XYZ file of C-alpha atoms in Angstrom:
248
model
C 28.749 9.791 7.171
C 27.751 7.592 4.106
C 23.812 8.017 3.487
C 21.174 5.360 2.153
C 17.838 5.555 0.848
C 16.089 2.327 0.440
C 13.535 2.912 -1.182
C 11.274 -0.027 -0.206
C 7.638 -1.787 -2.263
C 5.577 -1.652 1.275
C 3.306 -4.983 1.317
C -0.368 -3.914 2.767
C -0.595 -5.374 6.217
C 2.513 -8.094 5.194
C 4.761 -7.009 8.012
C 6.636 -10.408 7.610
C 7.450 -9.656 4.241
C 7.983 -6.417 4.539
C 10.972 -6.925 7.505
C 12.768 -9.373 5.583
C 12.617 -7.431 2.442
C 13.875 -4.733 4.548
C 16.709 -6.439 6.187
C 17.621 -7.564 2.895
C 18.373 -4.439 1.134
C 18.995 -2.934 4.093
C 22.468 -5.360 3.832
C 23.258 -4.544 0.835
C 22.872 -1.281 1.758
C 26.243 -1.398 4.647
C 27.745 -3.735 2.486
C 28.040 -0.410 0.182
C 29.247 0.926 3.061
C 26.105 3.025 4.370
C 26.437 3.598 8.341
C 23.313 5.683 8.242
C 19.922 3.791 6.555
C 16.408 5.702 5.912
C 13.111 4.148 4.911
C 9.697 4.810 3.734
C 7.503 5.817 5.887
C 5.499 3.022 8.314
C 7.234 0.756 6.323
C 6.796 -2.131 8.063
C 3.243 -2.563 7.602
C 1.899 0.604 5.260
C -1.655 2.880 6.373
C -3.273 -0.669 7.763
C -6.421 -0.154 9.149
C -7.466 -3.410 8.384
C -5.908 -4.650 11.608
C -4.028 -3.744 13.956
C -0.587 -3.660 13.952
C 0.353 -1.423 15.878
C 3.324 -1.529 18.924
C 3.874 0.287 22.359
C 7.058 0.621 23.930
C 9.463 -1.213 24.004
C 8.586 -1.841 20.766
C 9.222 -5.138 19.369
C 8.570 -5.673 16.050
C 11.928 -3.307 15.620
C 13.601 -6.383 17.967
C 14.927 -7.886 14.280
C 16.272 -3.929 13.163
C 18.051 -3.545 16.854
C 19.893 -6.951 16.093
C 21.003 -5.703 12.909
C 22.006 -2.514 14.034
C 24.556 -3.936 16.541
C 25.955 -6.534 13.913
C 26.663 -3.400 11.952
C 26.901 -0.403 13.794
C 24.574 0.963 11.908
C 21.664 3.639 12.439
C 17.635 3.059 10.886
C 15.092 5.614 10.192
C 11.433 4.748 9.512
C 7.892 4.993 11.308
C 5.815 2.526 12.449
C 2.325 2.909 14.439
C 2.051 3.466 17.864
C -1.648 3.849 19.142
C -3.286 6.889 17.248
C 0.780 7.654 16.426
C 2.693 7.697 13.102
C 5.741 7.724 15.207
C 9.474 8.021 13.734
C 11.997 5.964 15.430
C 15.874 6.486 14.800
C 17.326 3.473 15.872
C 21.220 3.015 16.545
C 23.317 0.768 18.852
C 23.174 3.554 21.894
C 18.884 3.239 21.885
C 15.887 4.806 20.053
C 14.839 8.202 19.236
C 11.276 9.192 18.174
C 9.262 11.867 16.215
C 5.907 11.878 16.129
C 4.248 12.888 11.929
C 2.953 16.489 13.328
C 0.410 16.871 10.163
C -2.314 13.324 9.108
C -3.276 13.749 6.272
C -6.721 13.864 5.025
C -8.261 10.183 6.078
C -4.723 9.322 8.293
C -6.781 11.628 10.316
C -9.057 9.518 11.677
C -6.550 6.561 12.423
C -4.114 9.378 13.982
C -3.720 11.500 16.434
C -0.786 14.958 15.227
C 2.209 15.045 16.975
C 2.574 18.000 20.089
C 6.022 18.559 19.381
C 9.156 19.189 16.834
C 12.670 18.391 17.676
C 16.021 16.847 16.589
C 17.146 13.594 17.241
C 20.216 12.955 19.347
C 22.136 10.287 17.685
C 25.204 8.358 17.397
C 25.077 10.039 13.918
C 24.236 13.793 14.783
C 21.341 15.492 15.459
C 18.204 14.386 13.108
C 14.916 16.911 12.692
C 13.037 14.275 11.285
C 9.470 15.029 9.626
C 7.446 12.160 7.935
C 5.893 12.384 4.562
C 2.455 15.606 5.004
C 4.832 17.067 7.081
C 6.849 17.939 4.094
C 4.347 20.719 3.276
C 5.082 22.616 6.153
C 8.212 24.447 6.069
C 7.473 26.303 9.563
C 9.118 22.388 10.821
C 12.054 21.712 8.710
C 12.982 26.002 9.527
C 13.150 24.759 13.404
C 14.745 21.658 12.939
C 17.205 23.324 11.799
C 16.565 26.252 13.898
C 16.973 24.021 16.827
C 20.235 22.760 15.658
C 19.415 19.481 13.870
C 22.763 18.499 11.462
C 20.513 17.108 8.769
C 17.112 16.465 7.548
C 15.638 13.226 6.980
C 12.124 12.998 5.715
C 10.309 9.870 5.109
C 7.098 9.007 3.507
C 4.186 7.457 1.195
C 4.063 10.523 -1.753
C 1.613 9.499 -3.965
C 2.378 9.012 -7.372
C 0.025 12.123 -8.842
C 2.538 14.844 -6.500
C 5.764 13.368 -7.703
C 6.903 17.132 -9.199
C 5.875 18.048 -5.401
C 8.103 15.840 -3.857
C 10.829 16.807 -5.940
C 10.150 20.034 -5.213
C 9.554 20.516 -1.638
C 12.757 18.383 -0.839
C 15.631 20.140 -2.427
C 13.490 23.638 -0.912
C 13.627 22.569 2.844
C 17.781 21.595 1.838
C 17.954 25.274 0.444
C 16.483 27.483 2.175
C 17.854 25.835 5.802
C 21.128 24.873 4.111
C 20.982 21.836 5.015
C 21.814 18.286 3.786
C 17.839 16.165 3.125
C 17.170 12.801 3.002
C 14.040 12.144 1.471
C 12.834 8.543 1.215
C 10.294 7.652 -0.293
C 8.411 4.392 -0.645
C 7.894 2.562 -3.968
C 5.467 0.815 -6.130
C 3.373 2.028 -8.703
C 0.745 4.475 -6.293
C 3.725 6.001 -5.124
C 5.862 8.712 -7.447
C 9.184 7.455 -5.128
C 12.232 9.315 -6.674
C 13.968 9.270 -3.273
C 17.457 11.524 -3.388
C 19.860 12.278 -0.746
C 20.220 15.676 -1.528
C 23.322 18.441 -0.143
C 22.677 22.042 1.955
C 23.150 23.599 -1.333
C 20.487 21.459 -2.714
C 22.382 19.413 -5.115
C 20.793 15.969 -5.702
C 24.009 13.722 -4.873
C 21.881 10.896 -5.634
C 18.300 9.938 -6.208
C 16.118 6.956 -7.105
C 13.940 6.738 -10.096
C 9.713 4.545 -8.999
C 10.870 0.673 -8.620
C 12.126 -0.385 -5.424
C 16.187 -0.146 -4.734
C 18.954 1.635 -2.341
C 20.392 5.017 -3.220
C 23.830 5.850 -1.186
C 25.797 9.271 -0.744
C 28.746 10.349 1.300
C 27.064 13.867 3.123
C 29.536 16.027 4.467
C 27.888 17.785 7.059
C 30.481 20.623 7.636
C 29.901 21.796 4.424
C 26.592 22.911 5.841
C 28.492 25.154 8.117
C 30.497 26.693 4.821
C 27.730 27.176 2.792
C 26.267 29.035 5.304
C 28.752 31.438 5.893
C 28.868 32.350 2.056
C 24.932 32.963 2.001
C 24.024 33.768 5.944
C 19.884 33.683 5.053
C 19.687 32.079 8.863
C 21.229 35.145 10.737
C 20.009 37.599 7.892
C 16.822 36.339 9.385
C 13.930 39.182 10.417
C 11.717 36.579 13.016
C 10.377 40.348 14.148
C 8.376 41.048 11.443
C 7.367 37.575 10.061
C 4.162 37.524 12.946
C 1.246 36.695 11.443
C -1.274 39.438 11.886
C -5.116 40.129 10.395
C -5.074 42.654 7.483
């Protein structure tokens, strides 16, 4: 699998402009062989609270992306606004799979509700464990996705520039502790830290971005996940019966 993170500079409330740029960068990615294309959180609109840019099933705002997927046989990952949900999607030739953001952050809570379930999305490229931005700070999300059979993790985000070190550390940690590849795509621009990364199941970055708009690619070995889990059987050695929280 050749994965790409498309670190897009998002123009707030400018859906048409964001779409045009996203498709141009997507063409660049597939031209270099990518078959999985990951965009940042809410890459078509940003957190646009001034206008109602939400979409509803079957999500007509994604029709240009559907056409692109059908033409190139790839898969796209991102998120859109669906009413009061920040709804992550995996879009391929077989259709669309969805996973809501579980943890809205700070002022987002005035506009978004958190999702109510966590499970991998079945796609033509494997079972994807998708999480969105602030979800990265909650290790329970990635752990449940890994234990539920995800083949790789994907995090899409608009992580701020002031917390770039947190982003980098948490992205690697989620891969290392779950022994699973992790595709982490952040937004570009002065207010965001960028730093998108494709990380293998050992926690080694295969490709990393700086802060600017760009496309990164790497070949991801999904079979390597199982080999690493055999070498260090951390998931098998878990003792969940003693992890339950008890008040002291």
